[in-house]
């Protein structure tokens, strides 16, 4: 027989089975004893077998009742855990949050945000994914990620953004490079030297940004070599193969063999933004954004 009983009937049976008394069971449930009796009778009718043997002096479990009690207690515990977990998810206190980040956010902005979020929401599972800026936009649109740390700006009616950092760009060159001896370094001086940049398929948004700045001066970037990751890029610069341009927040990671100087042009800046879908963001997303708004910006950034 199909059992379509409620949790209330199962809980009532468990209480009677533990108390072996309808009177004590009714007191524990804060209901009338006759109402409790009707619940047990209804449950037995739905199940199609007897759960309890009741006399004027005692209540005992039938063999089927004992088996049902042991299974039902475990099910009720699982149900309670499911309710508790789901409530936390509904409140944004549990569940999963998928955060993507690009290369320049990997060492400062992303760790700072994740650390703060974990302090406040330790039961939320964080899925961190390295994705280039353009790839993040596609991943957000297809709901593959919840939030993205990318190069800005990003103006689209389907998405909201906030600025995490707006920082100046720096020349990174070998210590004995002639550019490091200049009082000021502008676009014209940079254009005279070969650059080492990240590969176009990974760093396209950043390279487009640099190309726009150069082009606005009628200059062309001389890209001598491409590197697959930031460490390889710095290694090539240290070996004297060229120069590169880095955000301010990353110059602290430059090795001892390299020198860095701020570029004296207000256009040489990089904006890092946090982006998310505008339509009905989850409580976890809203909580992350709220904490991001409270986070101190890196030195040199402007909110």
PDB file of N, CA and C in Angstrom, residues 19-20 39 46 50 75-76 78 80 87-88 108 112 137 151 153 159 171 174 176 190 244 255 261 273 275 280 284 295:
ATOM      1  N   UNK A  19       8.498   6.426  24.331  1.00  0.00           N
ATOM      2  CA  UNK A  19       7.891   6.552  25.659  1.00  0.00           C
ATOM      3  C   UNK A  19       7.169   5.279  26.075  1.00  0.00           C
ATOM      4  N   UNK A  20       6.723   4.468  25.084  1.00  0.00           N
ATOM      5  CA  UNK A  20       5.883   3.282  25.329  1.00  0.00           C
ATOM      6  C   UNK A  20       4.701   3.647  26.223  1.00  0.00           C
ATOM      7  N   UNK A  39      -3.770   9.581  15.406  1.00  0.00           N
ATOM      8  CA  UNK A  39      -2.613   9.668  14.507  1.00  0.00           C
ATOM      9  C   UNK A  39      -1.988   8.294  14.284  1.00  0.00           C
ATOM     10  N   UNK A  46      -2.536   3.485   6.870  1.00  0.00           N
ATOM     11  CA  UNK A  46      -1.812   3.824   5.644  1.00  0.00           C
ATOM     12  C   UNK A  46      -0.710   2.815   5.344  1.00  0.00           C
ATOM     13  N   UNK A  50       0.349  -3.415  11.737  1.00  0.00           N
ATOM     14  CA  UNK A  50       0.253  -2.898  13.095  1.00  0.00           C
ATOM     15  C   UNK A  50       1.635  -2.534  13.616  1.00  0.00           C
ATOM     16  N   UNK A  75      15.518   8.387   9.302  1.00  0.00           N
ATOM     17  CA  UNK A  75      14.938   9.257   8.281  1.00  0.00           C
ATOM     18  C   UNK A  75      14.602  10.644   8.842  1.00  0.00           C
ATOM     19  N   UNK A  76      14.065  10.681  10.051  1.00  0.00           N
ATOM     20  CA  UNK A  76      13.726  11.958  10.662  1.00  0.00           C
ATOM     21  C   UNK A  76      14.974  12.790  10.951  1.00  0.00           C
ATOM     22  N   UNK A  78      17.733  12.626   9.162  1.00  0.00           N
ATOM     23  CA  UNK A  78      18.147  13.111   7.850  1.00  0.00           C
ATOM     24  C   UNK A  78      17.271  14.285   7.407  1.00  0.00           C
ATOM     25  N   UNK A  80      15.702  16.397   9.382  1.00  0.00           N
ATOM     26  CA  UNK A  80      16.063  17.573  10.179  1.00  0.00           C
ATOM     27  C   UNK A  80      17.348  18.218   9.657  1.00  0.00           C
ATOM     28  N   UNK A  87      17.869  25.652   5.060  1.00  0.00           N
ATOM     29  CA  UNK A  87      17.613  26.965   5.638  1.00  0.00           C
ATOM     30  C   UNK A  87      18.869  27.837   5.541  1.00  0.00           C
ATOM     31  N   UNK A  88      20.041  27.231   5.804  1.00  0.00           N
ATOM     32  CA  UNK A  88      21.293  27.978   5.688  1.00  0.00           C
ATOM     33  C   UNK A  88      21.537  28.417   4.251  1.00  0.00           C
ATOM     34  N   UNK A 108      46.239  39.370  -5.156  1.00  0.00           N
ATOM     35  CA  UNK A 108      45.854  40.373  -4.155  1.00  0.00           C
ATOM     36  C   UNK A 108      44.343  40.417  -3.961  1.00  0.00           C
ATOM     37  N   UNK A 112      42.148  38.394  -0.943  1.00  0.00           N
ATOM     38  CA  UNK A 112      41.598  39.271   0.099  1.00  0.00           C
ATOM     39  C   UNK A 112      40.092  39.086   0.226  1.00  0.00           C
ATOM     40  N   UNK A 137      32.908  36.593 -18.941  1.00  0.00           N
ATOM     41  CA  UNK A 137      31.649  37.181 -19.404  1.00  0.00           C
ATOM     42  C   UNK A 137      30.733  36.102 -19.983  1.00  0.00           C
ATOM     43  N   UNK A 151      38.935  42.345 -15.803  1.00  0.00           N
ATOM     44  CA  UNK A 151      39.370  43.675 -16.199  1.00  0.00           C
ATOM     45  C   UNK A 151      38.163  44.469 -16.678  1.00  0.00           C
ATOM     46  N   UNK A 153      36.390  48.366 -18.014  1.00  0.00           N
ATOM     47  CA  UNK A 153      34.972  48.339 -17.620  1.00  0.00           C
ATOM     48  C   UNK A 153      34.192  47.248 -18.347  1.00  0.00           C
ATOM     49  N   UNK A 159      24.140  42.761 -16.474  1.00  0.00           N
ATOM     50  CA  UNK A 159      25.106  42.526 -15.412  1.00  0.00           C
ATOM     51  C   UNK A 159      25.321  43.781 -14.564  1.00  0.00           C
ATOM     52  N   UNK A 171      56.065  50.255 -15.281  1.00  0.00           N
ATOM     53  CA  UNK A 171      57.092  49.609 -16.092  1.00  0.00           C
ATOM     54  C   UNK A 171      57.824  48.588 -15.218  1.00  0.00           C
ATOM     55  N   UNK A 174      64.631  45.091 -16.343  1.00  0.00           N
ATOM     56  CA  UNK A 174      65.868  44.745 -15.627  1.00  0.00           C
ATOM     57  C   UNK A 174      66.434  45.987 -14.935  1.00  0.00           C
ATOM     58  N   UNK A 176      69.275  47.322 -14.828  1.00  0.00           N
ATOM     59  CA  UNK A 176      70.206  48.176 -15.589  1.00  0.00           C
ATOM     60  C   UNK A 176      69.602  48.680 -16.885  1.00  0.00           C
ATOM     61  N   UNK A 190      58.149  54.250 -23.874  1.00  0.00           N
ATOM     62  CA  UNK A 190      57.834  52.815 -23.859  1.00  0.00           C
ATOM     63  C   UNK A 190      57.802  52.234 -25.262  1.00  0.00           C
ATOM     64  N   UNK A 244      58.065  44.850 -19.537  1.00  0.00           N
ATOM     65  CA  UNK A 244      56.635  44.586 -19.479  1.00  0.00           C
ATOM     66  C   UNK A 244      55.960  45.671 -18.650  1.00  0.00           C
ATOM     67  N   UNK A 255      60.718  40.239  -8.683  1.00  0.00           N
ATOM     68  CA  UNK A 255      61.940  39.722  -8.068  1.00  0.00           C
ATOM     69  C   UNK A 255      63.016  40.776  -7.914  1.00  0.00           C
ATOM     70  N   UNK A 261      58.904  51.112 -12.225  1.00  0.00           N
ATOM     71  CA  UNK A 261      58.675  52.553 -12.170  1.00  0.00           C
ATOM     72  C   UNK A 261      57.263  52.830 -12.642  1.00  0.00           C
ATOM     73  N   UNK A 273      37.282  44.777 -11.788  1.00  0.00           N
ATOM     74  CA  UNK A 273      35.892  44.865 -11.351  1.00  0.00           C
ATOM     75  C   UNK A 273      35.395  43.501 -10.893  1.00  0.00           C
ATOM     76  N   UNK A 275      31.939  41.363 -11.173  1.00  0.00           N
ATOM     77  CA  UNK A 275      30.721  41.372 -11.984  1.00  0.00           C
ATOM     78  C   UNK A 275      29.828  40.196 -11.622  1.00  0.00           C
ATOM     79  N   UNK A 280      17.952  38.597 -10.188  1.00  0.00           N
ATOM     80  CA  UNK A 280      17.798  37.771  -8.980  1.00  0.00           C
ATOM     81  C   UNK A 280      19.084  37.106  -8.507  1.00  0.00           C
ATOM     82  N   UNK A 284      23.944  34.345  -1.440  1.00  0.00           N
ATOM     83  CA  UNK A 284      25.395  34.172  -1.341  1.00  0.00           C
ATOM     84  C   UNK A 284      26.118  35.224  -2.172  1.00  0.00           C
ATOM     85  N   UNK A 295      35.590  46.105   1.832  1.00  0.00           N
ATOM     86  CA  UNK A 295      37.019  45.795   1.825  1.00  0.00           C
ATOM     87  C   UNK A 295      37.830  47.022   1.472  1.00  0.00           C
TER      88      UNK A 295
END
